[in-house]
């Protein structure tokens, strides 16, 4: 049973436009959400996070939106750049010490110059 | 942040053999995590490695198949035993940047192909 879902395995966006990556979760106990980016032959790197007490968190070109009632979050990248081309993993956890992080299957983003 | 080095970065292995992956962190950490990413799939936690005690395994993973060592606060090994083609995956070592927030730092991964 997949607790974190990313229903789009891939996404292509023109450079300069907005990229929107979506994520759904099923476990209502999750209260902290993270996005990771992964380039080929590298480990995932932390990108941005959001606590369940917020509905938006922004960091430069990256904004994460959380809709708790819908159990849905999204990552917006504006403007998209070719260097953003990577696999993006949505992840979730309960905010208790050392509780494990559950990852979604990932969305492969291609930003076309 | 933490700098994590993994060895080997990749290997091709024969069915029935075992391979040990090493993970070195540039700072002392309480817990180290081992993940697996099978082809086209997500990252799945195999086990949590605690220094001075036995590793804690997730459902579906057992110590006989994935023995883990944690001899000190900067080093851990994961062994993939009696390998089969289904074990072909990327194995990732990680440490927690914030225990309460779940931010993890990952090594570059070890890509194993089992023939």
PDB file of C-alpha atoms in Angstrom:
ATOM      1  CA  UNK A   1       0.000   0.000   0.000  1.00  0.00           C
ATOM      2  CA  UNK A   2       1.631   3.194  -1.213  1.00  0.00           C
ATOM      3  CA  UNK A   3       1.291   5.904   1.406  1.00  0.00           C
ATOM      4  CA  UNK A   4       2.864   8.606  -0.754  1.00  0.00           C
ATOM      5  CA  UNK A   5       1.851   8.789  -4.395  1.00  0.00           C
ATOM      6  CA  UNK A   6       3.159  10.721  -7.341  1.00  0.00           C
ATOM      7  CA  UNK A   7       0.869   9.844 -10.192  1.00  0.00           C
ATOM      8  CA  UNK A   8       2.883  11.496 -12.936  1.00  0.00           C
ATOM      9  CA  UNK A   9       6.035   9.503 -13.660  1.00  0.00           C
ATOM     10  CA  UNK A  10       7.313  12.228 -15.964  1.00  0.00           C
ATOM     11  CA  UNK A  11       6.772  15.867 -16.886  1.00  0.00           C
ATOM     12  CA  UNK A  12       8.175  18.080 -19.629  1.00  0.00           C
ATOM     13  CA  UNK A  13       8.191  21.853 -19.348  1.00  0.00           C
ATOM     14  CA  UNK A  14       9.582  24.655 -21.469  1.00  0.00           C
ATOM     15  CA  UNK A  15      12.399  26.688 -19.957  1.00  0.00           C
ATOM     16  CA  UNK A  16      11.075  29.793 -18.212  1.00  0.00           C
ATOM     17  CA  UNK A  17       7.626  28.318 -17.612  1.00  0.00           C
ATOM     18  CA  UNK A  18       6.208  26.930 -14.375  1.00  0.00           C
ATOM     19  CA  UNK A  19       6.737  23.301 -13.373  1.00  0.00           C
ATOM     20  CA  UNK A  20       4.104  21.823 -11.089  1.00  0.00           C
ATOM     21  CA  UNK A  21       4.798  18.474  -9.481  1.00  0.00           C
ATOM     22  CA  UNK A  22       1.997  16.828  -7.555  1.00  0.00           C
ATOM     23  CA  UNK A  23       1.936  14.461  -4.611  1.00  0.00           C
ATOM     24  CA  UNK A  24      -0.853  12.758  -2.675  1.00  0.00           C
ATOM     25  CA  UNK A  25      -0.655  10.933   0.624  1.00  0.00           C
ATOM     26  CA  UNK A  26      -2.986   8.593   2.443  1.00  0.00           C
ATOM     27  CA  UNK A  27      -1.756   8.595   6.028  1.00  0.00           C
ATOM     28  CA  UNK A  28      -3.408  11.396   7.987  1.00  0.00           C
ATOM     29  CA  UNK A  29      -0.747  10.992  10.697  1.00  0.00           C
ATOM     30  CA  UNK A  30       1.872  12.540   8.421  1.00  0.00           C
ATOM     31  CA  UNK A  31       2.633  16.066   9.560  1.00  0.00           C
ATOM     32  CA  UNK A  32       5.848  16.932   7.780  1.00  0.00           C
ATOM     33  CA  UNK A  33       6.472  16.829   4.057  1.00  0.00           C
ATOM     34  CA  UNK A  34       9.634  17.092   2.037  1.00  0.00           C
ATOM     35  CA  UNK A  35      10.770  17.282  -1.556  1.00  0.00           C
ATOM     36  CA  UNK A  36      14.041  15.789  -2.726  1.00  0.00           C
ATOM     37  CA  UNK A  37      15.781  16.148  -6.074  1.00  0.00           C
ATOM     38  CA  UNK A  38      17.912  13.416  -7.590  1.00  0.00           C
ATOM     39  CA  UNK A  39      20.305  13.625 -10.516  1.00  0.00           C
ATOM     40  CA  UNK A  40      21.538  10.429 -12.201  1.00  0.00           C
ATOM     41  CA  UNK A  41      24.427   8.747 -10.377  1.00  0.00           C
ATOM     42  CA  UNK A  42      23.944  10.976  -7.344  1.00  0.00           C
ATOM     43  CA  UNK A  43      22.092  10.575  -4.083  1.00  0.00           C
ATOM     44  CA  UNK A  44      18.895  12.546  -3.478  1.00  0.00           C
ATOM     45  CA  UNK A  45      19.325  16.064  -2.100  1.00  0.00           C
ATOM     46  CA  UNK A  46      16.866  17.846   0.137  1.00  0.00           C
ATOM     47  CA  UNK A  47      15.048  20.672  -1.620  1.00  0.00           C
ATOM     48  CA  UNK A  48      12.252  22.113   0.493  1.00  0.00           C
ATOM     49  CA  UNK A  49       9.872  21.066   3.250  1.00  0.00           C
ATOM     50  CA  UNK A  50       6.602  22.089   4.836  1.00  0.00           C
ATOM     51  CA  UNK A  51       5.013  21.436   8.188  1.00  0.00           C
ATOM     52  CA  UNK A  52       1.336  20.573   8.420  1.00  0.00           C
ATOM     53  CA  UNK A  53       0.684  23.787  10.338  1.00  0.00           C
ATOM     54  CA  UNK A  54       1.412  25.743   7.155  1.00  0.00           C
ATOM     55  CA  UNK A  55      -0.131  25.710   3.722  1.00  0.00           C
ATOM     56  CA  UNK A  56       2.732  27.289   1.826  1.00  0.00           C
ATOM     57  CA  UNK A  57       6.497  27.478   2.041  1.00  0.00           C
ATOM     58  CA  UNK A  58       8.663  29.370  -0.392  1.00  0.00           C
ATOM     59  CA  UNK A  59      12.391  29.242  -1.060  1.00  0.00           C
ATOM     60  CA  UNK A  60      13.559  31.182  -4.068  1.00  0.00           C
ATOM     61  CA  UNK A  61      12.143  29.626  -7.216  1.00  0.00           C
ATOM     62  CA  UNK A  62      10.622  26.742  -5.268  1.00  0.00           C
ATOM     63  CA  UNK A  63       7.279  26.848  -3.498  1.00  0.00           C
ATOM     64  CA  UNK A  64       5.489  23.967  -1.841  1.00  0.00           C
ATOM     65  CA  UNK A  65       1.737  24.104  -1.251  1.00  0.00           C
ATOM     66  CA  UNK A  66      -0.067  21.819   1.182  1.00  0.00           C
ATOM     67  CA  UNK A  67      -3.792  21.062   1.142  1.00  0.00           C
ATOM     68  CA  UNK A  68      -4.386  18.955   4.246  1.00  0.00           C
ATOM     69  CA  UNK A  69      -8.062  18.345   3.627  1.00  0.00           C
ATOM     70  CA  UNK A  70      -7.263  16.884   0.230  1.00  0.00           C
ATOM     71  CA  UNK A  71      -4.073  15.186   1.473  1.00  0.00           C
ATOM     72  CA  UNK A  72      -2.310  16.795  -1.451  1.00  0.00           C
ATOM     73  CA  UNK A  73       0.834  18.803  -1.904  1.00  0.00           C
ATOM     74  CA  UNK A  74       2.521  20.307  -4.891  1.00  0.00           C
ATOM     75  CA  UNK A  75       5.914  21.728  -5.749  1.00  0.00           C
ATOM     76  CA  UNK A  76       6.043  24.755  -8.021  1.00  0.00           C
ATOM     77  CA  UNK A  77       9.239  25.758  -9.778  1.00  0.00           C
ATOM     78  CA  UNK A  78       9.182  29.210 -11.343  1.00  0.00           C
ATOM     79  CA  UNK A  79      10.859  29.882 -13.672  1.00  0.00           C
ATOM     80  CA  UNK A  80      11.991  26.430 -14.688  1.00  0.00           C
ATOM     81  CA  UNK A  81      15.591  26.049 -15.796  1.00  0.00           C
ATOM     82  CA  UNK A  82      17.335  23.225 -17.689  1.00  0.00           C
ATOM     83  CA  UNK A  83      19.361  22.472 -14.539  1.00  0.00           C
ATOM     84  CA  UNK A  84      16.117  21.594 -12.798  1.00  0.00           C
ATOM     85  CA  UNK A  85      15.852  18.477 -14.952  1.00  0.00           C
ATOM     86  CA  UNK A  86      15.969  15.645 -12.402  1.00  0.00           C
ATOM     87  CA  UNK A  87      13.781  13.159 -10.577  1.00  0.00           C
ATOM     88  CA  UNK A  88      11.762  14.756  -7.785  1.00  0.00           C
ATOM     89  CA  UNK A  89      10.669  12.679  -4.819  1.00  0.00           C
ATOM     90  CA  UNK A  90       7.891  13.701  -2.496  1.00  0.00           C
ATOM     91  CA  UNK A  91       8.326  12.371   1.052  1.00  0.00           C
ATOM     92  CA  UNK A  92       6.399  12.432   4.295  1.00  0.00           C
ATOM     93  CA  UNK A  93       6.830  11.579   7.941  1.00  0.00           C
ATOM     94  CA  UNK A  94       5.325  11.976  11.338  1.00  0.00           C
ATOM     95  CA  UNK A  95       7.100  14.629  13.292  1.00  0.00           C
ATOM     96  CA  UNK A  96       8.251  12.356  16.080  1.00  0.00           C
ATOM     97  CA  UNK A  97      11.898  11.706  16.626  1.00  0.00           C
ATOM     98  CA  UNK A  98      13.468   9.350  14.157  1.00  0.00           C
ATOM     99  CA  UNK A  99      10.213   8.267  12.592  1.00  0.00           C
ATOM    100  CA  UNK A 100      10.967   6.980   9.175  1.00  0.00           C
ATOM    101  CA  UNK A 101      10.582   9.017   6.017  1.00  0.00           C
ATOM    102  CA  UNK A 102       8.261   7.553   3.393  1.00  0.00           C
ATOM    103  CA  UNK A 103       9.088   8.381  -0.209  1.00  0.00           C
ATOM    104  CA  UNK A 104       6.871   8.581  -3.256  1.00  0.00           C
ATOM    105  CA  UNK A 105       7.887   6.917  -6.532  1.00  0.00           C
ATOM    106  CA  UNK A 106       9.236  10.120  -8.044  1.00  0.00           C
ATOM    107  CA  UNK A 107       8.487  12.328 -11.038  1.00  0.00           C
ATOM    108  CA  UNK A 108      11.095  12.819 -13.722  1.00  0.00           C
ATOM    109  CA  UNK A 109      11.133  16.478 -14.783  1.00  0.00           C
ATOM    110  CA  UNK A 110      12.617  17.544 -18.106  1.00  0.00           C
ATOM    111  CA  UNK A 111      13.039  21.262 -18.720  1.00  0.00           C
ATOM    112  CA  UNK A 112      13.426  21.907 -22.414  1.00  0.00           C
ATOM    113  CA  UNK A 113      15.638  24.831 -23.433  1.00  0.00           C
TER     114      UNK A 113
ATOM    115  CA  UNK B   1      24.840  19.091   6.493  1.00  0.00           C
ATOM    116  CA  UNK B   2      26.962  15.976   6.170  1.00  0.00           C
ATOM    117  CA  UNK B   3      29.273  14.566   3.526  1.00  0.00           C
ATOM    118  CA  UNK B   4      28.672  10.883   2.949  1.00  0.00           C
ATOM    119  CA  UNK B   5      30.936   8.615   0.918  1.00  0.00           C
ATOM    120  CA  UNK B   6      29.889   5.208  -0.311  1.00  0.00           C
ATOM    121  CA  UNK B   7      31.960   2.399  -1.766  1.00  0.00           C
ATOM    122  CA  UNK B   8      31.660   0.818  -4.251  1.00  0.00           C
ATOM    123  CA  UNK B   9      29.796   3.269  -6.468  1.00  0.00           C
ATOM    124  CA  UNK B  10      28.796   0.399  -8.730  1.00  0.00           C
ATOM    125  CA  UNK B  11      29.459  -3.296  -9.145  1.00  0.00           C
ATOM    126  CA  UNK B  12      28.395  -6.250 -11.213  1.00  0.00           C
ATOM    127  CA  UNK B  13      27.943  -9.370  -9.140  1.00  0.00           C
ATOM    128  CA  UNK B  14      27.269 -13.021  -9.774  1.00  0.00           C
ATOM    129  CA  UNK B  15      24.186 -14.739  -8.455  1.00  0.00           C
ATOM    130  CA  UNK B  16      24.774 -16.376  -5.072  1.00  0.00           C
ATOM    131  CA  UNK B  17      27.609 -14.114  -4.004  1.00  0.00           C
ATOM    132  CA  UNK B  18      27.589 -11.417  -1.315  1.00  0.00           C
ATOM    133  CA  UNK B  19      28.757  -7.832  -1.459  1.00  0.00           C
ATOM    134  CA  UNK B  20      29.494  -5.359   1.306  1.00  0.00           C
ATOM    135  CA  UNK B  21      28.809  -1.657   0.825  1.00  0.00           C
ATOM    136  CA  UNK B  22      30.681   0.828   2.974  1.00  0.00           C
ATOM    137  CA  UNK B  23      29.393   4.191   4.154  1.00  0.00           C
ATOM    138  CA  UNK B  24      31.607   6.855   5.709  1.00  0.00           C
ATOM    139  CA  UNK B  25      30.277  10.109   7.178  1.00  0.00           C
ATOM    140  CA  UNK B  26      32.390  13.179   7.853  1.00  0.00           C
ATOM    141  CA  UNK B  27      30.844  13.755  11.285  1.00  0.00           C
ATOM    142  CA  UNK B  28      29.576  11.661  14.163  1.00  0.00           C
ATOM    143  CA  UNK B  29      25.938  10.708  13.844  1.00  0.00           C
ATOM    144  CA  UNK B  30      23.685   8.683  16.068  1.00  0.00           C
ATOM    145  CA  UNK B  31      21.698   6.929  13.382  1.00  0.00           C
ATOM    146  CA  UNK B  32      22.473   5.899   9.845  1.00  0.00           C
ATOM    147  CA  UNK B  33      19.852   4.678   7.418  1.00  0.00           C
ATOM    148  CA  UNK B  34      20.119   2.261   4.537  1.00  0.00           C
ATOM    149  CA  UNK B  35      17.703   2.647   1.615  1.00  0.00           C
ATOM    150  CA  UNK B  36      17.139   0.675  -1.549  1.00  0.00           C
ATOM    151  CA  UNK B  37      15.893   2.036  -4.846  1.00  0.00           C
ATOM    152  CA  UNK B  38      14.857  -0.703  -7.223  1.00  0.00           C
ATOM    153  CA  UNK B  39      14.693   0.181 -10.925  1.00  0.00           C
ATOM    154  CA  UNK B  40      11.903   2.664 -11.589  1.00  0.00           C
ATOM    155  CA  UNK B  41      10.739   2.604  -7.999  1.00  0.00           C
ATOM    156  CA  UNK B  42      10.898   4.722  -4.908  1.00  0.00           C
ATOM    157  CA  UNK B  43      13.370   4.725  -2.048  1.00  0.00           C
ATOM    158  CA  UNK B  44      12.538   2.051   0.498  1.00  0.00           C
ATOM    159  CA  UNK B  45      14.067   2.004   3.964  1.00  0.00           C
ATOM    160  CA  UNK B  46      15.879  -1.269   4.657  1.00  0.00           C
ATOM    161  CA  UNK B  47      17.073  -0.642   8.197  1.00  0.00           C
ATOM    162  CA  UNK B  48      18.282   1.877  10.733  1.00  0.00           C
ATOM    163  CA  UNK B  49      21.821   1.331  11.988  1.00  0.00           C
ATOM    164  CA  UNK B  50      22.488   2.326  15.570  1.00  0.00           C
ATOM    165  CA  UNK B  51      25.961   2.443  17.032  1.00  0.00           C
ATOM    166  CA  UNK B  52      26.407  -0.088  19.797  1.00  0.00           C
ATOM    167  CA  UNK B  53      23.216  -2.022  19.160  1.00  0.00           C
ATOM    168  CA  UNK B  54      21.647  -4.192  16.514  1.00  0.00           C
ATOM    169  CA  UNK B  55      20.133  -2.607  13.459  1.00  0.00           C
ATOM    170  CA  UNK B  56      16.386  -2.175  13.265  1.00  0.00           C
ATOM    171  CA  UNK B  57      14.941  -3.717  10.110  1.00  0.00           C
ATOM    172  CA  UNK B  58      11.810  -2.676   8.264  1.00  0.00           C
ATOM    173  CA  UNK B  59       9.087  -5.079   7.300  1.00  0.00           C
ATOM    174  CA  UNK B  60      10.227  -7.291   4.453  1.00  0.00           C
ATOM    175  CA  UNK B  61      13.926  -7.033   5.251  1.00  0.00           C
ATOM    176  CA  UNK B  62      15.831  -9.487   7.442  1.00  0.00           C
ATOM    177  CA  UNK B  63      19.245  -9.527   9.044  1.00  0.00           C
ATOM    178  CA  UNK B  64      20.326 -12.756   7.336  1.00  0.00           C
ATOM    179  CA  UNK B  65      19.855 -11.161   3.933  1.00  0.00           C
ATOM    180  CA  UNK B  66      21.072  -7.643   4.795  1.00  0.00           C
ATOM    181  CA  UNK B  67      23.491  -7.805   7.735  1.00  0.00           C
ATOM    182  CA  UNK B  68      24.589  -4.376   8.916  1.00  0.00           C
ATOM    183  CA  UNK B  69      27.554  -3.297  10.976  1.00  0.00           C
ATOM    184  CA  UNK B  70      27.953  -0.016  12.844  1.00  0.00           C
ATOM    185  CA  UNK B  71      31.325  -0.122  14.568  1.00  0.00           C
ATOM    186  CA  UNK B  72      31.501   3.606  15.328  1.00  0.00           C
ATOM    187  CA  UNK B  73      29.637   6.880  14.918  1.00  0.00           C
ATOM    188  CA  UNK B  74      30.995   7.669  11.439  1.00  0.00           C
ATOM    189  CA  UNK B  75      30.914   4.330   9.622  1.00  0.00           C
ATOM    190  CA  UNK B  76      28.504   1.577   8.635  1.00  0.00           C
ATOM    191  CA  UNK B  77      28.398  -1.348   6.234  1.00  0.00           C
ATOM    192  CA  UNK B  78      25.513  -3.108   4.531  1.00  0.00           C
ATOM    193  CA  UNK B  79      26.016  -6.577   3.112  1.00  0.00           C
ATOM    194  CA  UNK B  80      23.698  -7.947   0.449  1.00  0.00           C
ATOM    195  CA  UNK B  81      23.914 -11.708   0.912  1.00  0.00           C
ATOM    196  CA  UNK B  82      23.329 -14.564  -1.484  1.00  0.00           C
ATOM    197  CA  UNK B  83      22.385 -12.154  -4.242  1.00  0.00           C
ATOM    198  CA  UNK B  84      19.827 -12.802  -6.946  1.00  0.00           C
ATOM    199  CA  UNK B  85      18.896 -10.613  -9.936  1.00  0.00           C
ATOM    200  CA  UNK B  86      16.034  -9.180  -7.854  1.00  0.00           C
ATOM    201  CA  UNK B  87      18.654  -7.533  -5.643  1.00  0.00           C
ATOM    202  CA  UNK B  88      19.798  -5.349  -8.530  1.00  0.00           C
ATOM    203  CA  UNK B  89      19.211  -1.889  -7.113  1.00  0.00           C
ATOM    204  CA  UNK B  90      20.787   1.301  -5.965  1.00  0.00           C
ATOM    205  CA  UNK B  91      21.642   1.093  -2.270  1.00  0.00           C
ATOM    206  CA  UNK B  92      21.847   4.402  -0.449  1.00  0.00           C
ATOM    207  CA  UNK B  93      23.277   5.325   2.899  1.00  0.00           C
ATOM    208  CA  UNK B  94      21.814   8.355   4.641  1.00  0.00           C
ATOM    209  CA  UNK B  95      21.971  10.296   7.870  1.00  0.00           C
ATOM    210  CA  UNK B  96      19.372  12.540   9.438  1.00  0.00           C
ATOM    211  CA  UNK B  97      19.952  16.259   9.305  1.00  0.00           C
ATOM    212  CA  UNK B  98      17.143  16.821  11.751  1.00  0.00           C
ATOM    213  CA  UNK B  99      15.610  14.037  13.766  1.00  0.00           C
ATOM    214  CA  UNK B 100      12.310  15.827  14.162  1.00  0.00           C
ATOM    215  CA  UNK B 101      12.068  17.182  10.632  1.00  0.00           C
ATOM    216  CA  UNK B 102      13.173  14.167   8.664  1.00  0.00           C
ATOM    217  CA  UNK B 103      15.627  15.952   6.408  1.00  0.00           C
ATOM    218  CA  UNK B 104      18.063  13.339   5.238  1.00  0.00           C
ATOM    219  CA  UNK B 105      21.478  13.582   3.627  1.00  0.00           C
ATOM    220  CA  UNK B 106      22.339  10.824   1.200  1.00  0.00           C
ATOM    221  CA  UNK B 107      25.471   9.268  -0.150  1.00  0.00           C
ATOM    222  CA  UNK B 108      25.825   8.983  -3.904  1.00  0.00           C
ATOM    223  CA  UNK B 109      24.566   5.429  -3.835  1.00  0.00           C
ATOM    224  CA  UNK B 110      25.937   2.034  -4.816  1.00  0.00           C
ATOM    225  CA  UNK B 111      24.459   0.606  -8.004  1.00  0.00           C
ATOM    226  CA  UNK B 112      24.507  -3.185  -7.924  1.00  0.00           C
ATOM    227  CA  UNK B 113      23.731  -5.362 -10.924  1.00  0.00           C
ATOM    228  CA  UNK B 114      23.321  -9.058 -10.242  1.00  0.00           C
ATOM    229  CA  UNK B 115      23.690 -11.403 -13.206  1.00  0.00           C
TER     230      UNK B 115
END
